Amino acid sequence: QITLKESGPTLVKPTQTLTLTCTFSGFSLSTSGVGVGWIRQPPGKALEWLALIYWDDDKRYSPSLKSRLTITKDTSKNQVVLTMTNMDPVDTATYYCAHRVTTGGFDCWGQGTLVTVSS
Amino acid sequence: DIQMTQSPSTLSASVGDRVTITCRASQSISIWLAWYRQKPGKAPELLIYQASALQGGVPSRFSGSGSGTEFTLTISSLQPDDFATYYCQHYHSSPYTFGRGTNLEIK
């Protein structure tokens, strides 16, 4: 059974850097074809794809946020970390991590973590 | 970047109805499309991948079709659990964008 869980601060100040950790179980991020992605959703709005890291350390980012995002993995700890710099109130959202299957799509999601950006 | 346009943005229907949601890609994505259902306050659930393949455990009333730039999600007989928001997402090439969602509400 695959599970994922996001952790990190619930409140950050404008201009600060957000660091979120996705801790997962039930799969290995060293298995060919596997990926872990981050997706966010502002309150009442649509899903927004942010970043994805593959088993071979290939990394993909949303072009509009690429300068602010870094995604890394620690295979031994079964964790994926997303950092987002220069946080702004418009970045207030629920942030999800999700498991990407080899056939495409995200088949398992974390519960999400609400991050509020406010001074 | 490939843009995904969903329609309608809101759909009103009743239990037992057959409904169809459309997703159009700004360029061809072959069959690299997924559909999700998101219930209020919950994470999305994968329903369909590769445009028409039913994810394990998903009821057979859900079906997907299409290729290239036009795709549909059909629910053959709406159940109370299906009143939610639906999203399409392509995974042809990065960035793997989502559509803006279709809110399926009770008539």
PDB file of C-alpha atoms in Angstrom:
ATOM      1  CA  GLN A   1       0.000   0.000   0.000  1.00  0.00           C
ATOM      2  CA  ILE A   2       1.364   3.356  -1.076  1.00  0.00           C
ATOM      3  CA  THR A   3       1.086   6.274   1.324  1.00  0.00           C
ATOM      4  CA  LEU A   4       2.471   9.798   1.188  1.00  0.00           C
ATOM      5  CA  LYS A   5       2.405  12.560   3.762  1.00  0.00           C
ATOM      6  CA  GLU A   6       3.398  16.187   3.486  1.00  0.00           C
ATOM      7  CA  SER A   7       5.020  18.051   6.351  1.00  0.00           C
ATOM      8  CA  GLY A   8       6.271  21.557   6.872  1.00  0.00           C
ATOM      9  CA  PRO A   9       5.254  24.923   8.274  1.00  0.00           C
ATOM     10  CA  THR A  10       1.634  25.986   8.172  1.00  0.00           C
ATOM     11  CA  LEU A  11       2.512  29.686   8.278  1.00  0.00           C
ATOM     12  CA  VAL A  12       5.336  31.520   6.545  1.00  0.00           C
ATOM     13  CA  LYS A  13       6.062  35.202   6.206  1.00  0.00           C
ATOM     14  CA  PRO A  14       6.360  37.004   2.881  1.00  0.00           C
ATOM     15  CA  THR A  15       9.859  36.733   1.338  1.00  0.00           C
ATOM     16  CA  GLN A  16      10.675  33.636   3.410  1.00  0.00           C
ATOM     17  CA  THR A  17      11.598  30.264   1.933  1.00  0.00           C
ATOM     18  CA  LEU A  18       9.155  27.373   2.264  1.00  0.00           C
ATOM     19  CA  THR A  19      10.495  23.862   2.740  1.00  0.00           C
ATOM     20  CA  LEU A  20       8.054  20.968   2.429  1.00  0.00           C
ATOM     21  CA  THR A  21       8.881  17.316   2.922  1.00  0.00           C
ATOM     22  CA  CYS A  22       6.982  14.403   1.406  1.00  0.00           C
ATOM     23  CA  THR A  23       7.564  11.176   3.305  1.00  0.00           C
ATOM     24  CA  PHE A  24       6.333   8.090   1.530  1.00  0.00           C
ATOM     25  CA  SER A  25       6.069   4.343   1.885  1.00  0.00           C
ATOM     26  CA  GLY A  26       5.022   1.420  -0.265  1.00  0.00           C
ATOM     27  CA  PHE A  27       7.330   2.158  -3.184  1.00  0.00           C
ATOM     28  CA  SER A  28      10.931   3.003  -3.926  1.00  0.00           C
ATOM     29  CA  LEU A  29      12.027   6.111  -5.755  1.00  0.00           C
ATOM     30  CA  SER A  30      14.892   4.103  -7.190  1.00  0.00           C
ATOM     31  CA  THR A  31      12.499   1.938  -9.230  1.00  0.00           C
ATOM     32  CA  SER A  32      12.550   2.679 -12.941  1.00  0.00           C
ATOM     33  CA  GLY A  33       9.681   4.846 -14.118  1.00  0.00           C
ATOM     34  CA  VAL A  34       8.598   6.073 -10.706  1.00  0.00           C
ATOM     35  CA  GLY A  35       8.214   9.730  -9.847  1.00  0.00           C
ATOM     36  CA  VAL A  36       6.980  11.999  -7.069  1.00  0.00           C
ATOM     37  CA  GLY A  37       5.335  15.286  -7.857  1.00  0.00           C
ATOM     38  CA  TRP A  38       4.124  18.382  -6.059  1.00  0.00           C
ATOM     39  CA  ILE A  39       0.818  20.032  -6.822  1.00  0.00           C
ATOM     40  CA  ARG A  40      -0.832  22.948  -5.061  1.00  0.00           C
ATOM     41  CA  GLN A  41      -4.340  24.316  -4.808  1.00  0.00           C
ATOM     42  CA  PRO A  42      -5.181  27.817  -3.577  1.00  0.00           C
ATOM     43  CA  PRO A  43      -8.402  27.939  -1.543  1.00  0.00           C
ATOM     44  CA  GLY A  44     -11.376  27.513  -3.856  1.00  0.00           C
ATOM     45  CA  LYS A  45      -9.221  27.321  -6.972  1.00  0.00           C
ATOM     46  CA  ALA A  46      -7.878  24.757  -9.392  1.00  0.00           C
ATOM     47  CA  LEU A  47      -4.967  22.367  -9.098  1.00  0.00           C
ATOM     48  CA  GLU A  48      -1.581  23.678 -10.210  1.00  0.00           C
ATOM     49  CA  TRP A  49       1.268  21.329 -11.116  1.00  0.00           C
ATOM     50  CA  LEU A  50       4.571  22.522  -9.589  1.00  0.00           C
ATOM     51  CA  ALA A  51       7.367  19.995  -9.968  1.00  0.00           C
ATOM     52  CA  LEU A  52       8.230  16.345 -10.482  1.00  0.00           C
ATOM     53  CA  ILE A  53      11.309  14.266  -9.712  1.00  0.00           C
ATOM     54  CA  TYR A  54      11.934  10.894 -11.337  1.00  0.00           C
ATOM     55  CA  TRP A  55      13.730   7.808 -10.136  1.00  0.00           C
ATOM     56  CA  ASP A  56      16.805   8.753 -12.205  1.00  0.00           C
ATOM     57  CA  ASP A  57      16.923  12.249 -10.613  1.00  0.00           C
ATOM     58  CA  ASP A  58      15.469  13.921 -13.691  1.00  0.00           C
ATOM     59  CA  LYS A  59      13.641  17.022 -12.463  1.00  0.00           C
ATOM     60  CA  ARG A  60      10.861  19.029 -14.089  1.00  0.00           C
ATOM     61  CA  TYR A  61       9.432  22.349 -12.990  1.00  0.00           C
ATOM     62  CA  SER A  62       6.551  24.653 -13.773  1.00  0.00           C
ATOM     63  CA  PRO A  63       8.090  27.325 -16.018  1.00  0.00           C
ATOM     64  CA  SER A  64       6.286  30.128 -14.196  1.00  0.00           C
ATOM     65  CA  LEU A  65       7.810  29.068 -10.859  1.00  0.00           C
ATOM     66  CA  LYS A  66      11.042  27.454 -11.976  1.00  0.00           C
ATOM     67  CA  SER A  67      13.273  30.220 -10.634  1.00  0.00           C
ATOM     68  CA  ARG A  68      11.799  29.745  -7.151  1.00  0.00           C
ATOM     69  CA  LEU A  69      11.513  25.953  -6.901  1.00  0.00           C
ATOM     70  CA  THR A  70      13.940  23.174  -6.075  1.00  0.00           C
ATOM     71  CA  ILE A  71      12.958  19.524  -5.789  1.00  0.00           C
ATOM     72  CA  THR A  72      15.259  16.885  -4.353  1.00  0.00           C
ATOM     73  CA  LYS A  73      15.010  13.299  -3.210  1.00  0.00           C
ATOM     74  CA  ASP A  74      16.546  11.204  -0.481  1.00  0.00           C
ATOM     75  CA  THR A  75      15.979   7.637  -1.559  1.00  0.00           C
ATOM     76  CA  SER A  76      17.362   6.165   1.657  1.00  0.00           C
ATOM     77  CA  LYS A  77      14.864   8.138   3.733  1.00  0.00           C
ATOM     78  CA  ASN A  78      11.966   7.752   1.293  1.00  0.00           C
ATOM     79  CA  GLN A  79      11.564  11.504   1.142  1.00  0.00           C
ATOM     80  CA  VAL A  80      11.151  14.209  -1.462  1.00  0.00           C
ATOM     81  CA  VAL A  81      11.738  17.837  -0.513  1.00  0.00           C
ATOM     82  CA  LEU A  82      10.352  20.901  -2.259  1.00  0.00           C
ATOM     83  CA  THR A  83      11.700  24.351  -1.529  1.00  0.00           C
ATOM     84  CA  MET A  84      10.040  27.531  -2.745  1.00  0.00           C
ATOM     85  CA  THR A  85      11.806  30.835  -2.257  1.00  0.00           C
ATOM     86  CA  ASN A  86      10.453  34.349  -1.862  1.00  0.00           C
ATOM     87  CA  MET A  87       7.005  33.339  -0.659  1.00  0.00           C
ATOM     88  CA  ASP A  88       4.112  35.711  -1.294  1.00  0.00           C
ATOM     89  CA  PRO A  89       0.503  35.738  -0.035  1.00  0.00           C
ATOM     90  CA  VAL A  90      -0.621  34.475  -3.464  1.00  0.00           C
ATOM     91  CA  ASP A  91       1.299  31.270  -2.680  1.00  0.00           C
ATOM     92  CA  THR A  92      -1.204  30.469   0.066  1.00  0.00           C
ATOM     93  CA  ALA A  93      -2.496  27.036  -0.872  1.00  0.00           C
ATOM     94  CA  THR A  94      -2.819  23.402   0.045  1.00  0.00           C
ATOM     95  CA  TYR A  95       0.314  21.651  -1.150  1.00  0.00           C
ATOM     96  CA  TYR A  96       0.095  18.003  -2.156  1.00  0.00           C
ATOM     97  CA  CYS A  97       2.719  15.444  -3.025  1.00  0.00           C
ATOM     98  CA  ALA A  98       1.745  12.496  -5.180  1.00  0.00           C
ATOM     99  CA  HIS A  99       3.126   9.264  -6.628  1.00  0.00           C
ATOM    100  CA  ARG A 100       3.431   9.154 -10.388  1.00  0.00           C
ATOM    101  CA  VAL A 101       2.846   5.771 -11.950  1.00  0.00           C
ATOM    102  CA  THR A 102       4.850   4.573 -14.919  1.00  0.00           C
ATOM    103  CA  THR A 103       1.695   4.650 -17.053  1.00  0.00           C
ATOM    104  CA  GLY A 104       1.237   8.299 -16.183  1.00  0.00           C
ATOM    105  CA  GLY A 105      -0.972  10.212 -13.809  1.00  0.00           C
ATOM    106  CA  PHE A 106      -0.758  10.512 -10.069  1.00  0.00           C
ATOM    107  CA  ASP A 107      -2.364   7.439  -8.526  1.00  0.00           C
ATOM    108  CA  CYS A 108      -1.736   8.159  -4.862  1.00  0.00           C
ATOM    109  CA  TRP A 109      -1.787  11.518  -3.114  1.00  0.00           C
ATOM    110  CA  GLY A 110      -0.904  12.797   0.309  1.00  0.00           C
ATOM    111  CA  GLN A 111      -3.590  14.422   2.410  1.00  0.00           C
ATOM    112  CA  GLY A 112      -2.192  17.857   1.614  1.00  0.00           C
ATOM    113  CA  THR A 113      -0.872  20.576   3.875  1.00  0.00           C
ATOM    114  CA  LEU A 114      -2.259  24.093   3.981  1.00  0.00           C
ATOM    115  CA  VAL A 115       0.428  26.746   3.877  1.00  0.00           C
ATOM    116  CA  THR A 116      -0.578  30.317   4.630  1.00  0.00           C
ATOM    117  CA  VAL A 117       1.660  33.209   3.682  1.00  0.00           C
ATOM    118  CA  SER A 118       1.068  36.187   5.908  1.00  0.00           C
ATOM    119  CA  SER A 119       2.998  38.680   7.942  1.00  0.00           C
TER     120      SER A 119
ATOM    121  CA  ASP B   1       3.477  24.884 -22.872  1.00  0.00           C
ATOM    122  CA  ILE B   2       0.367  22.812 -23.508  1.00  0.00           C
ATOM    123  CA  GLN B   3      -2.842  24.382 -22.228  1.00  0.00           C
ATOM    124  CA  MET B   4      -5.802  22.264 -21.122  1.00  0.00           C
ATOM    125  CA  THR B   5      -9.300  23.665 -21.531  1.00  0.00           C
ATOM    126  CA  GLN B   6     -12.135  21.953 -19.726  1.00  0.00           C
ATOM    127  CA  SER B   7     -15.820  22.444 -20.375  1.00  0.00           C
ATOM    128  CA  PRO B   8     -18.217  23.096 -18.930  1.00  0.00           C
ATOM    129  CA  SER B   9     -16.880  24.789 -15.818  1.00  0.00           C
ATOM    130  CA  THR B  10     -20.078  23.908 -13.974  1.00  0.00           C
ATOM    131  CA  LEU B  11     -22.526  21.128 -14.698  1.00  0.00           C
ATOM    132  CA  SER B  12     -25.852  20.549 -12.943  1.00  0.00           C
ATOM    133  CA  ALA B  13     -27.264  17.047 -13.013  1.00  0.00           C
ATOM    134  CA  SER B  14     -29.323  14.545 -11.058  1.00  0.00           C
ATOM    135  CA  VAL B  15     -28.619  11.120  -9.623  1.00  0.00           C
ATOM    136  CA  GLY B  16     -28.902   8.566 -12.425  1.00  0.00           C
ATOM    137  CA  ASP B  17     -28.044  11.033 -15.198  1.00  0.00           C
ATOM    138  CA  ARG B  18     -25.393  10.385 -17.820  1.00  0.00           C
ATOM    139  CA  VAL B  19     -22.915  13.258 -18.042  1.00  0.00           C
ATOM    140  CA  THR B  20     -19.927  14.108 -20.211  1.00  0.00           C
ATOM    141  CA  ILE B  21     -17.046  16.474 -19.496  1.00  0.00           C
ATOM    142  CA  THR B  22     -14.705  17.626 -22.236  1.00  0.00           C
ATOM    143  CA  CYS B  23     -11.022  18.487 -22.119  1.00  0.00           C
ATOM    144  CA  ARG B  24      -9.164  20.008 -25.049  1.00  0.00           C
ATOM    145  CA  ALA B  25      -5.402  20.282 -25.376  1.00  0.00           C
ATOM    146  CA  SER B  26      -3.753  23.195 -27.171  1.00  0.00           C
ATOM    147  CA  GLN B  27      -1.673  20.690 -29.171  1.00  0.00           C
ATOM    148  CA  SER B  28      -1.670  16.955 -29.658  1.00  0.00           C
ATOM    149  CA  ILE B  29      -0.910  14.930 -26.549  1.00  0.00           C
ATOM    150  CA  SER B  30      -1.647  11.521 -28.077  1.00  0.00           C
ATOM    151  CA  ILE B  31      -3.318   9.552 -25.267  1.00  0.00           C
ATOM    152  CA  TRP B  32      -1.298  11.025 -22.408  1.00  0.00           C
ATOM    153  CA  LEU B  33      -4.207  12.271 -20.369  1.00  0.00           C
ATOM    154  CA  ALA B  34      -5.544  11.545 -16.901  1.00  0.00           C
ATOM    155  CA  TRP B  35      -8.842  12.376 -15.192  1.00  0.00           C
ATOM    156  CA  TYR B  36      -9.302  12.985 -11.465  1.00  0.00           C
ATOM    157  CA  ARG B  37     -12.242  13.429  -9.128  1.00  0.00           C
ATOM    158  CA  GLN B  38     -11.832  15.697  -6.129  1.00  0.00           C
ATOM    159  CA  LYS B  39     -14.360  15.701  -3.325  1.00  0.00           C
ATOM    160  CA  PRO B  40     -14.530  18.778  -1.059  1.00  0.00           C
ATOM    161  CA  GLY B  41     -11.672  18.924   1.417  1.00  0.00           C
ATOM    162  CA  LYS B  42     -10.006  15.818  -0.026  1.00  0.00           C
ATOM    163  CA  ALA B  43      -7.078  15.046  -2.278  1.00  0.00           C
ATOM    164  CA  PRO B  44      -7.840  14.213  -5.916  1.00  0.00           C
ATOM    165  CA  GLU B  45      -8.347  10.575  -6.927  1.00  0.00           C
ATOM    166  CA  LEU B  46      -7.116   9.156 -10.224  1.00  0.00           C
ATOM    167  CA  LEU B  47      -9.999   7.818 -12.300  1.00  0.00           C
ATOM    168  CA  ILE B  48      -8.635   7.366 -15.821  1.00  0.00           C
ATOM    169  CA  TYR B  49      -5.116   7.268 -17.278  1.00  0.00           C
ATOM    170  CA  GLN B  50      -3.879   7.036 -20.852  1.00  0.00           C
ATOM    171  CA  ALA B  51      -7.143   8.703 -21.855  1.00  0.00           C
ATOM    172  CA  SER B  52      -9.299   5.590 -21.517  1.00  0.00           C
ATOM    173  CA  ALA B  53      -7.763   3.137 -19.041  1.00  0.00           C
ATOM    174  CA  LEU B  54      -9.752   2.726 -15.850  1.00  0.00           C
ATOM    175  CA  GLN B  55      -7.660   2.977 -12.700  1.00  0.00           C
ATOM    176  CA  GLY B  56      -7.950  -0.051 -10.435  1.00  0.00           C
ATOM    177  CA  GLY B  57     -10.839   0.156  -7.976  1.00  0.00           C
ATOM    178  CA  VAL B  58     -12.674   2.862  -9.933  1.00  0.00           C
ATOM    179  CA  PRO B  59     -16.323   2.017 -10.719  1.00  0.00           C
ATOM    180  CA  SER B  60     -17.099   1.020 -14.285  1.00  0.00           C
ATOM    181  CA  ARG B  61     -19.621   3.865 -14.650  1.00  0.00           C
ATOM    182  CA  PHE B  62     -16.589   6.060 -15.380  1.00  0.00           C
ATOM    183  CA  SER B  63     -15.138   5.952 -18.875  1.00  0.00           C
ATOM    184  CA  GLY B  64     -12.740   8.064 -20.873  1.00  0.00           C
ATOM    185  CA  SER B  65     -12.173   8.491 -24.574  1.00  0.00           C
ATOM    186  CA  GLY B  66     -10.256  10.573 -27.065  1.00  0.00           C
ATOM    187  CA  SER B  67      -6.816  11.113 -28.454  1.00  0.00           C
ATOM    188  CA  GLY B  68      -4.834  13.956 -29.922  1.00  0.00           C
ATOM    189  CA  THR B  69      -6.457  17.144 -28.673  1.00  0.00           C
ATOM    190  CA  GLU B  70      -9.989  16.239 -27.629  1.00  0.00           C
ATOM    191  CA  PHE B  71     -10.979  14.040 -24.719  1.00  0.00           C
ATOM    192  CA  THR B  72     -14.110  13.189 -22.779  1.00  0.00           C
ATOM    193  CA  LEU B  73     -14.936  11.776 -19.395  1.00  0.00           C
ATOM    194  CA  THR B  74     -18.336  10.132 -19.161  1.00  0.00           C
ATOM    195  CA  ILE B  75     -20.177   9.039 -16.054  1.00  0.00           C
ATOM    196  CA  SER B  76     -22.920   6.664 -17.167  1.00  0.00           C
ATOM    197  CA  SER B  77     -25.204   6.916 -14.138  1.00  0.00           C
ATOM    198  CA  LEU B  78     -24.429   9.547 -11.545  1.00  0.00           C
ATOM    199  CA  GLN B  79     -24.216   8.445  -7.944  1.00  0.00           C
ATOM    200  CA  PRO B  80     -24.356  10.767  -4.910  1.00  0.00           C
ATOM    201  CA  ASP B  81     -20.599  10.285  -4.441  1.00  0.00           C
ATOM    202  CA  ASP B  82     -19.928  11.734  -7.887  1.00  0.00           C
ATOM    203  CA  PHE B  83     -20.967  15.300  -7.112  1.00  0.00           C
ATOM    204  CA  ALA B  84     -17.473  16.748  -6.956  1.00  0.00           C
ATOM    205  CA  THR B  85     -14.944  18.609  -9.083  1.00  0.00           C
ATOM    206  CA  TYR B  86     -13.254  16.874 -12.001  1.00  0.00           C
ATOM    207  CA  TYR B  87      -9.878  17.717 -13.488  1.00  0.00           C
ATOM    208  CA  CYS B  88      -8.013  16.578 -16.537  1.00  0.00           C
ATOM    209  CA  GLN B  89      -4.218  16.590 -16.681  1.00  0.00           C
ATOM    210  CA  HIS B  90      -1.867  15.890 -19.549  1.00  0.00           C
ATOM    211  CA  TYR B  91       1.507  14.207 -19.187  1.00  0.00           C
ATOM    212  CA  HIS B  92       2.773  14.440 -22.719  1.00  0.00           C
ATOM    213  CA  SER B  93       5.640  16.799 -21.904  1.00  0.00           C
ATOM    214  CA  SER B  94       6.575  19.049 -19.033  1.00  0.00           C
ATOM    215  CA  PRO B  95       4.877  21.118 -17.640  1.00  0.00           C
ATOM    216  CA  TYR B  96       2.147  18.579 -16.911  1.00  0.00           C
ATOM    217  CA  THR B  97      -0.695  21.034 -16.609  1.00  0.00           C
ATOM    218  CA  PHE B  98      -4.176  20.498 -15.226  1.00  0.00           C
ATOM    219  CA  GLY B  99      -7.417  21.828 -16.621  1.00  0.00           C
ATOM    220  CA  ARG B 100      -9.309  24.408 -14.593  1.00  0.00           C
ATOM    221  CA  GLY B 101     -11.850  21.888 -13.380  1.00  0.00           C
ATOM    222  CA  THR B 102     -15.533  21.059 -13.825  1.00  0.00           C
ATOM    223  CA  ASN B 103     -17.756  21.412 -10.797  1.00  0.00           C
ATOM    224  CA  LEU B 104     -20.484  18.767 -10.987  1.00  0.00           C
ATOM    225  CA  GLU B 105     -23.361  19.847  -8.789  1.00  0.00           C
ATOM    226  CA  ILE B 106     -26.737  18.467  -7.888  1.00  0.00           C
ATOM    227  CA  LYS B 107     -29.601  19.907  -9.914  1.00  0.00           C
TER     228      LYS B 107
END
